[in-house]
Short mmCIF file of C-alpha atoms in Angstrom, two decimals:
data_model
loop_
_atom_site.label_atom_id
_atom_site.label_comp_id
_atom_site.label_asym_id
_atom_site.label_seq_id
_atom_site.Cartn_x
_atom_site.Cartn_y
_atom_site.Cartn_z
CA UNK A 18 -15.17 -40.21 -4.19
CA UNK A 19 -16.96 -38.97 -7.60
CA UNK A 20 -17.50 -35.26 -5.42
CA UNK A 21 -12.94 -35.10 -5.61
CA UNK A 22 -13.06 -36.17 -9.21
CA UNK A 23 -10.84 -33.93 -11.47
CA UNK A 24 -12.67 -34.99 -13.57
CA UNK A 25 -16.27 -34.58 -12.71
CA UNK A 26 -18.44 -33.55 -15.41
CA UNK A 27 -20.53 -31.01 -13.07
CA UNK A 28 -19.35 -27.21 -15.17
CA UNK A 29 -17.57 -24.92 -12.29
CA UNK A 30 -20.01 -22.13 -11.72
CA UNK A 31 -18.69 -20.63 -8.47
CA UNK A 32 -15.37 -17.86 -9.15
CA UNK A 33 -12.80 -17.99 -7.46
CA UNK A 34 -12.53 -14.21 -6.10
CA UNK A 35 -9.87 -12.05 -4.37
CA UNK A 36 -7.67 -12.59 -1.99
CA UNK A 37 -5.36 -11.09 1.11
CA UNK A 38 -2.58 -11.60 2.75
CA UNK A 39 -2.38 -9.71 6.33
CA UNK A 40 1.20 -9.58 7.39
CA UNK A 41 0.52 -8.04 10.21
CA UNK A 42 3.80 -7.73 12.15
CA UNK A 43 5.32 -6.44 8.52
CA UNK A 44 2.18 -3.97 8.13
CA UNK A 45 1.67 -4.77 4.73
CA UNK A 46 -1.35 -5.98 3.22
CA UNK A 47 -0.65 -7.62 -0.79
CA UNK A 48 -4.74 -8.05 -2.65
CA UNK A 49 -4.18 -11.37 -5.01
CA UNK A 50 -5.91 -11.77 -7.95
CA UNK A 51 -8.58 -15.00 -6.78
CA UNK A 52 -7.93 -15.77 -10.74
CA UNK A 53 -4.78 -15.79 -11.82
CA UNK A 54 -3.22 -15.53 -7.95
CA UNK A 55 -0.75 -12.89 -9.30
CA UNK A 56 -0.65 -9.46 -6.91
CA UNK A 57 -3.01 -6.12 -7.14
CA UNK A 58 -2.68 -3.90 -4.70
CA UNK A 59 0.04 -3.80 -1.59
CA UNK A 60 -1.22 -1.82 1.32
CA UNK A 61 1.25 -0.40 3.54
CA UNK A 62 0.21 0.75 7.37
CA UNK A 63 1.99 3.66 9.06
CA UNK A 64 0.18 2.18 13.24
CA UNK A 65 -0.56 6.23 13.78
CA UNK A 66 -2.30 7.02 17.11
CA UNK A 67 -6.14 7.89 15.82
CA UNK A 68 -6.65 5.22 13.32
CA UNK A 69 -9.16 3.10 12.91
CA UNK A 70 -6.51 0.44 12.28
CA UNK A 71 -4.10 1.34 15.22
CA UNK A 72 -2.07 -1.39 17.29
CA UNK A 73 -3.77 -4.18 14.60
CA UNK A 74 -0.58 -3.69 12.63
CA UNK A 75 2.98 -3.12 13.37
CA UNK A 76 4.52 0.11 11.42
CA UNK A 77 5.89 -0.27 7.56
CA UNK A 78 9.30 1.28 7.55
CA UNK A 79 8.20 2.38 3.35
CA UNK A 80 10.56 4.73 1.29
CA UNK A 81 8.74 5.63 -1.60
CA UNK A 82 11.05 8.15 -3.69
CA UNK A 83 9.92 10.47 -6.22
CA UNK A 84 12.63 11.51 -8.38
CA UNK A 85 11.77 14.23 -10.12
CA UNK A 86 8.03 13.52 -9.72
CA UNK A 87 8.54 10.26 -11.93
CA UNK A 88 7.64 7.51 -9.80
CA UNK A 89 4.20 6.40 -10.90
CA UNK A 90 5.43 5.44 -14.23
CA UNK A 91 8.49 4.16 -12.97
CA UNK A 92 6.37 2.14 -10.82
CA UNK A 93 4.16 0.91 -14.03
CA UNK A 94 7.08 -0.93 -15.48
CA UNK A 95 8.29 -2.30 -12.31
CA UNK A 96 4.98 -3.33 -11.41
CA UNK A 97 5.03 -6.89 -12.52
CA UNK A 98 9.44 -7.33 -12.30
CA UNK A 99 11.64 -9.19 -10.25
CA UNK A 100 12.94 -5.87 -8.98
CA UNK A 101 10.15 -4.13 -7.51
CA UNK A 102 9.30 -6.72 -5.56
CA UNK A 103 12.94 -6.56 -4.49
CA UNK A 104 12.40 -2.93 -3.95
CA UNK A 105 8.66 -3.38 -1.43
CA UNK A 106 10.84 -6.49 0.88
CA UNK A 107 13.92 -4.53 0.90
CA UNK A 108 11.89 -1.88 2.52
CA UNK A 109 9.92 -4.52 4.79
CA UNK A 110 13.40 -6.33 6.11
CA UNK A 111 16.03 -3.39 6.13
CA UNK A 112 17.61 -4.93 3.01
CA UNK A 113 20.70 -1.74 1.86
CA UNK A 114 20.58 -1.27 -1.38
CA UNK A 115 22.94 -0.50 -4.25
CA UNK A 116 24.96 2.25 -2.97
CA UNK A 117 23.81 2.30 0.80
CA UNK A 118 20.56 1.79 2.56
CA UNK A 119 17.33 3.20 1.73
CA UNK A 120 16.96 4.36 5.04
CA UNK A 121 20.75 6.40 4.78
CA UNK A 122 19.18 7.50 1.72
CA UNK A 123 16.46 9.26 2.35
CA UNK A 124 18.15 11.77 4.82
CA UNK A 125 19.59 13.04 2.11
CA UNK A 126 16.25 13.27 -0.32
CA UNK A 127 13.52 16.23 0.17
CA UNK A 128 12.02 14.15 -2.57
CA UNK A 129 10.82 10.93 -0.59
CA UNK A 130 7.83 9.83 1.12
CA UNK A 131 8.09 7.48 4.48
CA UNK A 132 5.62 7.15 7.46
CA UNK A 133 6.35 10.33 9.43
CA UNK A 134 5.71 12.55 5.94
CA UNK A 135 2.69 14.62 6.94
CA UNK A 136 0.21 15.11 4.02
CA UNK A 137 1.47 19.09 3.21
CA UNK A 138 4.92 17.03 2.33
CA UNK A 139 3.26 14.56 0.01
CA UNK A 140 1.23 17.56 -1.82
CA UNK A 141 5.11 19.67 -1.76
CA UNK A 142 6.34 16.68 -3.55
CA UNK A 143 3.74 15.32 -5.80
CA UNK A 144 1.31 18.37 -6.61
CA UNK A 145 -1.80 18.63 -5.56
CA UNK A 146 -4.55 16.15 -6.73
CA UNK A 147 -7.74 17.46 -6.41
CA UNK A 148 -10.76 16.95 -3.22
CA UNK A 149 -11.16 13.98 -1.09
CA UNK A 150 -13.22 11.45 -0.67
CA UNK A 151 -14.58 10.47 2.86
CA UNK A 152 -14.09 7.16 4.66
CA UNK A 153 -16.04 6.74 7.53
CA UNK A 154 -14.59 3.13 8.25
CA UNK A 155 -18.72 2.49 10.15
CA UNK A 156 -19.68 5.11 11.60
CA UNK A 157 -21.18 3.35 14.69
CA UNK A 158 -17.81 1.40 16.11
CA UNK A 159 -14.93 3.97 15.06
CA UNK A 160 -14.02 6.40 17.54
CA UNK A 161 -11.30 8.14 15.29
CA UNK A 162 -13.91 9.91 13.06
CA UNK A 163 -13.53 9.99 8.95
CA UNK A 164 -10.44 9.86 7.31
CA UNK A 165 -9.49 11.53 3.61
CA UNK A 166 -8.35 9.47 0.70
CA UNK A 167 -6.72 11.11 -2.41
CA UNK A 168 -5.50 9.90 -5.12
CA UNK A 169 -3.72 9.49 -7.30
CA UNK A 170 -2.56 7.28 -10.93
CA UNK A 171 -1.84 4.16 -8.63
CA UNK A 172 -1.64 5.32 -6.03
CA UNK A 173 -3.70 6.42 -3.09
CA UNK A 174 -3.46 8.13 0.32
CA UNK A 175 -5.72 7.90 3.66
CA UNK A 176 -4.74 10.62 5.64
CA UNK A 177 -6.18 11.32 9.11
CA UNK A 178 -7.56 14.93 10.19
CA UNK A 179 -4.09 15.75 12.28
CA UNK A 180 -2.22 15.36 9.01
CA UNK A 181 -0.71 12.19 9.45
CA UNK A 182 -0.48 9.59 6.48
CA UNK A 183 -2.76 6.08 8.01
CA UNK A 184 -2.43 4.09 5.05
CA UNK A 185 -0.78 4.01 1.14
CA UNK A 186 -2.33 1.66 -1.05
CA UNK A 187 0.14 1.14 -4.19
CA UNK A 188 -1.60 -0.56 -7.29
CA UNK A 189 -1.61 -1.00 -11.02
CA UNK A 190 -4.99 0.57 -13.16
#
């Protein structure tokens, strides 16, 4: 049939939109570029009660290391590399890292951000980031109220009113 032919003479007018892969059992969403099919964004969910997405996702057991607050420059270099994807996979399936496991290392590190890290601790580690954007999640359907989104280079933290982190979004600017 002509409509399924690869040599269809009609020009394509529709563009492929970006798309998400949702891993509810891992607490992770990945946004892909619709044209290049490369990763644009990771969304890590903490699954804390009091958030609109509570119990939609399992908790993502991420660990973000911030050695002297140079994490974000390291993140830029690793974004498209296989090492970064292995690092993210290690967070999700708890593969031991070189020299120990991520979970053992985080206990000794005061510059690590995990799902249980409160917002005040994040500010101590990363410094102040200014005013927050308010996210409502559709005020009529959300009984938990709004959350606050704070931004740093290449990362955004969605914080609930009780000071717990709801989501961490990693992206490349």
